[in-house]
mmCIF file of C-alpha atoms in Angstrom:
data_model
loop_
_atom_site.group_PDB
_atom_site.id
_atom_site.type_symbol
_atom_site.label_atom_id
_atom_site.label_comp_id
_atom_site.label_asym_id
_atom_site.label_seq_id
_atom_site.Cartn_x
_atom_site.Cartn_y
_atom_site.Cartn_z
ATOM 1 C CA MET A 1 19.074 38.033 52.844
ATOM 2 C CA GLN A 2 21.249 36.110 55.296
ATOM 3 C CA ASP A 3 24.358 37.873 56.638
ATOM 4 C CA PRO A 4 27.468 36.064 55.213
ATOM 5 C CA ASN A 5 29.426 37.058 58.331
ATOM 6 C CA GLU A 6 26.874 35.509 60.665
ATOM 7 C CA ASP A 7 28.213 32.606 62.764
ATOM 8 C CA THR A 8 26.060 29.673 61.593
ATOM 9 C CA GLU A 9 26.922 26.093 60.763
ATOM 10 C CA TRP A 10 25.575 26.557 57.221
ATOM 11 C CA ASN A 11 27.799 29.608 56.631
ATOM 12 C CA GLU A 12 30.847 27.658 57.873
ATOM 13 C CA ILE A 13 30.112 24.882 55.359
ATOM 14 C CA LEU A 14 29.772 27.416 52.553
ATOM 15 C CA ARG A 15 33.098 28.998 53.557
ATOM 16 C CA ASP A 16 34.800 25.585 53.537
ATOM 17 C CA PHE A 17 33.666 25.065 49.936
ATOM 18 C CA GLY A 18 34.763 28.577 48.959
ATOM 19 C CA ILE A 19 31.217 29.694 48.194
ATOM 20 C CA LEU A 20 31.370 32.420 50.839
ATOM 21 C CA PRO A 21 34.466 34.573 51.383
ATOM 22 C CA PRO A 22 36.376 34.236 54.677
ATOM 23 C CA LYS A 23 34.677 35.895 57.577
ATOM 24 C CA GLU A 24 35.694 39.515 58.095
ATOM 25 C CA GLU A 25 37.513 40.079 61.340
ATOM 26 C CA PRO A 26 36.245 43.063 63.329
ATOM 27 C CA LYS A 27 38.662 45.991 63.212
ATOM 28 C CA ASP A 28 40.423 46.837 66.430
ATOM 29 C CA GLU A 29 39.919 50.580 66.988
ATOM 30 C CA ILE A 30 42.893 50.782 69.323
ATOM 31 C CA GLU A 31 45.137 49.086 66.755
ATOM 32 C CA GLU A 32 43.935 51.517 64.061
ATOM 33 C CA MET A 33 44.683 54.484 66.297
ATOM 34 C CA VAL A 34 48.199 53.183 67.040
ATOM 35 C CA LEU A 35 48.927 52.727 63.330
ATOM 36 C CA ARG A 36 47.681 56.236 62.571
ATOM 37 C CA LEU A 37 49.851 57.750 65.330
ATOM 38 C CA GLN A 38 52.878 55.829 64.071
ATOM 39 C CA LYS A 39 52.299 57.165 60.571
ATOM 40 C CA GLU A 40 52.024 60.726 61.855
ATOM 41 C CA ALA A 41 55.195 60.269 63.904
ATOM 42 C CA MET A 42 57.108 59.436 60.704
ATOM 43 C CA VAL A 43 56.508 63.009 59.467
ATOM 44 C CA LYS A 44 59.304 65.237 60.688
ATOM 45 C CA PRO A 45 57.965 68.176 62.720
ATOM 46 C CA TYR A 46 59.804 70.690 60.542
ATOM 47 C CA GLU A 47 57.826 69.548 57.485
ATOM 48 C CA LYS A 48 54.745 71.137 59.033
ATOM 49 C CA MET A 49 56.473 74.444 59.844
ATOM 50 C CA THR A 50 56.693 77.715 57.982
ATOM 51 C CA LEU A 51 60.093 79.279 57.250
ATOM 52 C CA ALA A 52 59.649 81.644 60.205
ATOM 53 C CA GLN A 53 58.804 78.783 62.583
ATOM 54 C CA LEU A 54 61.867 76.849 61.405
ATOM 55 C CA LYS A 55 64.064 79.816 62.291
ATOM 56 C CA GLU A 56 62.621 80.036 65.801
ATOM 57 C CA ALA A 57 62.954 76.281 66.488
ATOM 58 C CA GLU A 58 66.555 75.781 65.299
ATOM 59 C CA ASP A 59 67.897 75.078 68.835
ATOM 60 C CA GLU A 60 65.494 72.160 69.291
ATOM 61 C CA PHE A 61 66.987 69.983 66.503
ATOM 62 C CA ASP A 62 70.160 67.878 66.381
ATOM 63 C CA ASP A 63 72.839 68.046 63.649
ATOM 64 C CA GLU A 64 71.122 65.472 61.438
ATOM 65 C CA ASP A 65 67.830 67.310 61.676
ATOM 66 C CA MET A 66 69.555 70.626 60.951
ATOM 67 C CA ARG A 67 71.025 69.277 57.718
ATOM 68 C CA ALA A 68 67.601 68.005 56.698
ATOM 69 C CA ILE A 69 66.063 71.328 57.709
ATOM 70 C CA GLU A 70 68.521 73.283 55.542
ATOM 71 C CA THR A 71 67.612 71.140 52.538
ATOM 72 C CA TYR A 72 63.913 71.495 53.296
ATOM 73 C CA ARG A 73 64.209 75.259 53.898
ATOM 74 C CA GLU A 74 66.027 75.745 50.577
ATOM 75 C CA LYS A 75 63.326 73.760 48.795
ATOM 76 C CA ARG A 76 60.564 75.842 50.392
ATOM 77 C CA LEU A 77 62.438 79.060 49.558
ATOM 78 C CA GLN A 78 62.804 78.096 45.894
ATOM 79 C CA GLU A 79 59.100 77.193 45.721
ATOM 80 C CA TRP A 80 58.228 80.570 47.266
ATOM 81 C CA LYS A 81 60.471 82.449 44.803
ATOM 82 C CA ALA A 82 58.991 80.557 41.855
ATOM 83 C CA LEU A 83 55.481 81.411 43.036
ATOM 84 C CA LYS A 84 56.337 85.084 43.554
ATOM 85 C CA LYS A 85 57.914 85.264 40.097
ATOM 86 C CA LYS A 86 54.881 83.663 38.500
ATOM 87 C CA GLN A 87 52.530 86.077 40.280
ATOM 88 C CA LYS A 88 54.775 89.082 39.745
ATOM 89 C CA PHE A 89 52.389 91.328 37.853
ATOM 90 C CA GLY A 90 48.649 90.665 37.532
ATOM 91 C CA GLU A 91 47.520 94.128 36.447
ATOM 92 C CA LEU A 92 47.653 96.479 33.476
ATOM 93 C CA ILE A 93 50.382 98.997 34.346
ATOM 94 C CA GLU A 94 50.248 102.588 33.080
ATOM 95 C CA ILE A 95 53.659 103.961 32.108
ATOM 96 C CA SER A 96 54.910 107.171 30.518
ATOM 97 C CA GLY A 97 57.288 107.641 27.617
ATOM 98 C CA ASN A 98 60.342 108.216 29.831
ATOM 99 C CA GLN A 99 59.686 104.850 31.535
ATOM 100 C CA TYR A 100 59.492 102.904 28.270
ATOM 101 C CA VAL A 101 63.106 101.753 28.179
ATOM 102 C CA ASN A 102 63.246 100.605 31.809
ATOM 103 C CA GLU A 103 59.788 99.046 31.988
ATOM 104 C CA VAL A 104 59.615 97.506 28.505
ATOM 105 C CA THR A 105 62.886 97.275 26.594
ATOM 106 C CA ASN A 106 65.047 96.553 29.670
ATOM 107 C CA ALA A 107 62.513 94.457 31.577
ATOM 108 C CA ASP A 108 63.709 91.428 33.570
ATOM 109 C CA LYS A 109 65.304 88.610 31.621
ATOM 110 C CA ASP A 110 62.916 86.136 29.953
ATOM 111 C CA VAL A 111 59.852 88.175 30.978
ATOM 112 C CA TRP A 112 57.288 88.742 28.233
ATOM 113 C CA VAL A 113 56.163 92.374 28.073
ATOM 114 C CA ILE A 114 53.095 93.655 26.250
ATOM 115 C CA ILE A 115 52.840 97.402 25.632
ATOM 116 C CA HIS A 116 49.700 99.037 24.260
ATOM 117 C CA LEU A 117 50.116 102.497 22.759
ATOM 118 C CA TYR A 118 46.731 104.170 22.875
ATOM 119 C CA ARG A 119 44.732 107.355 22.689
ATOM 120 C CA SER A 120 41.724 107.614 25.006
ATOM 121 C CA SER A 121 39.659 109.382 22.314
ATOM 122 C CA ILE A 122 39.685 106.219 20.179
ATOM 123 C CA PRO A 123 36.997 103.674 21.236
ATOM 124 C CA MET A 124 38.992 100.700 19.928
ATOM 125 C CA CYS A 125 41.886 101.641 22.220
ATOM 126 C CA LEU A 126 39.546 101.654 25.213
ATOM 127 C CA LEU A 127 38.268 98.195 24.227
ATOM 128 C CA VAL A 128 41.815 96.835 23.973
ATOM 129 C CA ASN A 129 42.676 98.290 27.392
ATOM 130 C CA GLN A 130 39.619 96.604 28.842
ATOM 131 C CA HIS A 131 40.649 93.219 27.425
ATOM 132 C CA LEU A 132 44.289 93.630 28.465
ATOM 133 C CA ARG A 133 43.223 94.406 32.028
ATOM 134 C CA LEU A 134 41.408 91.068 32.229
ATOM 135 C CA LEU A 135 44.231 89.167 30.548
ATOM 136 C CA ALA A 136 46.759 90.682 32.980
ATOM 137 C CA ARG A 137 44.851 89.081 35.852
ATOM 138 C CA LYS A 138 44.625 85.744 34.071
ATOM 139 C CA PHE A 139 48.334 85.678 33.131
ATOM 140 C CA PRO A 140 50.213 87.345 36.040
ATOM 141 C CA GLU A 141 53.568 85.998 34.845
ATOM 142 C CA THR A 142 53.379 88.296 31.781
ATOM 143 C CA LYS A 143 53.906 92.032 32.157
ATOM 144 C CA PHE A 144 51.025 94.031 30.655
ATOM 145 C CA THR A 145 51.579 97.772 30.179
ATOM 146 C CA LYS A 146 49.917 100.675 28.418
ATOM 147 C CA ALA A 147 51.066 104.191 27.525
ATOM 148 C CA ILE A 148 49.464 107.228 25.942
ATOM 149 C CA VAL A 149 51.001 107.300 22.489
ATOM 150 C CA ASN A 150 51.979 111.002 22.550
ATOM 151 C CA SER A 151 54.229 110.403 25.544
ATOM 152 C CA CYS A 152 56.203 107.807 23.552
ATOM 153 C CA ILE A 153 55.979 108.858 19.893
ATOM 154 C CA GLN A 154 55.181 112.342 18.682
ATOM 155 C CA HIS A 155 52.818 112.813 15.708
ATOM 156 C CA TYR A 156 51.817 109.135 15.640
ATOM 157 C CA HIS A 157 48.907 108.767 13.212
ATOM 158 C CA ASP A 158 45.496 107.691 14.522
ATOM 159 C CA THR A 159 45.163 105.083 11.763
ATOM 160 C CA CYS A 160 47.994 103.159 13.441
ATOM 161 C CA LEU A 161 46.090 102.885 16.721
ATOM 162 C CA PRO A 162 45.654 100.744 18.654
ATOM 163 C CA THR A 163 49.291 99.578 18.527
ATOM 164 C CA ILE A 164 50.440 96.560 20.508
ATOM 165 C CA PHE A 165 54.098 95.569 20.768
ATOM 166 C CA VAL A 166 55.234 92.310 22.372
ATOM 167 C CA TYR A 167 58.760 92.276 23.817
ATOM 168 C CA LYS A 168 61.085 89.675 25.296
ATOM 169 C CA ASN A 169 64.684 90.333 26.331
ATOM 170 C CA GLY A 170 64.651 93.720 24.600
ATOM 171 C CA GLN A 171 63.468 92.370 21.248
ATOM 172 C CA ILE A 172 60.104 92.891 19.568
ATOM 173 C CA GLU A 173 58.619 89.418 19.137
ATOM 174 C CA GLY A 174 55.237 90.526 17.829
ATOM 175 C CA LYS A 175 53.330 93.631 16.771
ATOM 176 C CA PHE A 176 49.752 94.527 15.918
ATOM 177 C CA ILE A 177 49.302 97.946 14.338
ATOM 178 C CA GLY A 178 45.908 99.455 13.620
ATOM 179 C CA ILE A 179 42.338 98.270 14.052
ATOM 180 C CA ILE A 180 42.491 95.421 11.517
ATOM 181 C CA GLU A 181 45.679 93.805 12.848
ATOM 182 C CA CYS A 182 44.435 94.139 16.424
ATOM 183 C CA GLY A 183 41.299 92.168 15.554
ATOM 184 C CA GLY A 184 38.666 94.624 14.340
ATOM 185 C CA LEU A 185 36.089 96.830 16.025
ATOM 186 C CA ASN A 186 34.229 93.812 17.455
ATOM 187 C CA LEU A 187 37.364 92.300 19.031
ATOM 188 C CA LYS A 188 36.524 89.652 21.634
ATOM 189 C CA LEU A 189 38.629 88.907 24.704
ATOM 190 C CA GLU A 190 39.365 85.344 23.543
ATOM 191 C CA GLU A 191 40.481 86.607 20.121
ATOM 192 C CA LEU A 192 43.059 88.942 21.645
ATOM 193 C CA GLU A 193 44.185 86.160 23.983
ATOM 194 C CA TRP A 194 44.749 83.899 20.970
ATOM 195 C CA LYS A 195 46.758 86.586 19.140
ATOM 196 C CA LEU A 196 49.077 87.086 22.105
ATOM 197 C CA ALA A 197 49.435 83.331 22.591
ATOM 198 C CA GLU A 198 50.437 82.872 18.947
ATOM 199 C CA VAL A 199 53.530 85.054 19.453
ATOM 200 C CA GLY A 200 54.336 83.254 22.720
ATOM 201 C CA ALA A 201 53.552 86.015 25.226
ATOM 202 C CA ILE A 202 51.044 83.888 27.185
ATOM 203 C CA GLN A 203 50.208 80.203 27.593
ATOM 204 C CA THR A 204 46.539 79.988 26.693
ATOM 205 C CA ASP A 205 44.182 77.114 27.403
ATOM 206 C CA LEU A 206 42.221 77.877 24.230
ATOM 207 C CA GLU A 207 42.377 74.902 21.877
ATOM 208 C CA GLU A 208 41.762 76.744 18.608
ATOM 209 C CA ASN A 209 41.440 80.204 17.120
ATOM 210 C CA PRO A 210 38.074 81.672 18.266
ATOM 211 C CA LYS A 211 37.754 83.233 14.801
ATOM 212 C CA LYS A 212 38.318 79.931 12.998
ATOM 213 C CA GLY A 213 34.665 79.627 11.925
ATOM 214 C CA ILE A 214 34.626 83.131 10.477
ATOM 215 C CA ILE A 215 37.928 82.555 8.672
ATOM 216 C CA ASP A 216 36.642 79.281 7.188
ATOM 217 C CA VAL A 217 33.540 81.041 5.857
ATOM 218 C CA MET A 218 35.670 83.824 4.339
ATOM 219 C CA VAL A 219 38.052 81.352 2.686
ATOM 220 C CA SER A 220 35.116 79.364 1.320
ATOM 221 C CA SER A 221 33.517 82.536 -0.043
ATOM 222 C CA ILE A 222 36.775 83.586 -1.744
ATOM 223 C CA ARG A 223 37.171 80.125 -3.298
ATOM 224 C CA ASN A 224 33.600 80.148 -4.613
ATOM 225 C CA THR A 225 34.074 83.604 -6.083
ATOM 226 C CA SER A 226 37.277 82.425 -7.754
ATOM 227 C CA ILE A 227 35.496 79.393 -9.237
ATOM 228 C CA TYR A 228 32.705 81.556 -10.659
ATOM 229 C CA ASP A 229 35.232 83.996 -12.112
ATOM 230 C CA ASP A 230 37.120 81.148 -13.794
ATOM 231 C CA THR A 231 33.861 79.735 -15.198
ATOM 232 C CA ASP A 232 32.788 83.109 -16.606
ATOM 233 C CA SER A 233 36.221 83.583 -18.142
ATOM 234 C CA SER A 234 36.076 80.132 -19.742
ATOM 235 C CA ASN A 235 32.613 80.782 -21.182
ATOM 236 C CA SER A 236 33.772 84.104 -22.553
ATOM 237 C CA ASP A 237 36.727 82.444 -24.264
ATOM 238 C CA ASP A 238 34.413 79.856 -25.815
ATOM 239 C CA ASP A 239 32.147 82.584 -27.161
ATOM 240 C CA ASP A 240 35.103 84.407 -28.684
ATOM 241 C CA THR A 241 36.229 81.219 -30.403
ATOM 242 C CA LYS A 242 32.844 80.789 -31.986
#
């Protein structure tokens, strides 16, 4: 196939009639380099510096630059604080009963706190701890804690374990008491994540309840049973009438 950029009389005729596009001009490498350097020069040097480097280089800038630097430094500082706050926790923290008020009830403002009261002799409690440990890493902005139940509440009955309380600003926003409310013996990680997301403690990326299929089957089964019961009752009434 003939090169449309080739300098031939035929190609010039085709360009005149608009059949071929205008000939591409070769790019000037020197011009490209100059444009790139000009673009880089437009970036203030302090925009490439860390907060520590800005501190060291203060004497090298004029008053206008210093005002811009202060604005930029404040912006970077706020971004750093926001990041540190978001990544504040990231692990399942073991606490004792005498730490409950400080670590849970009086936790920092607007911080969601999850406390799991457990007993290590109960397998379901160990499963919940395992899931909470993984969720703590996934949602570091939420404070995940656990405590041996006897250190917090004396004579707490085993049938109430595991117990999960969800706090925010000193108030209980959610609670799951006992095996059934916590999700059952075969509790999956995603199911516990969904439960905690429903009360607002975490922002999950799950789009629907992982147990939705099971719930639908149960509801359908209950409805069918109800229909059969109504039918049997109706037939019985008819027989009595006869």
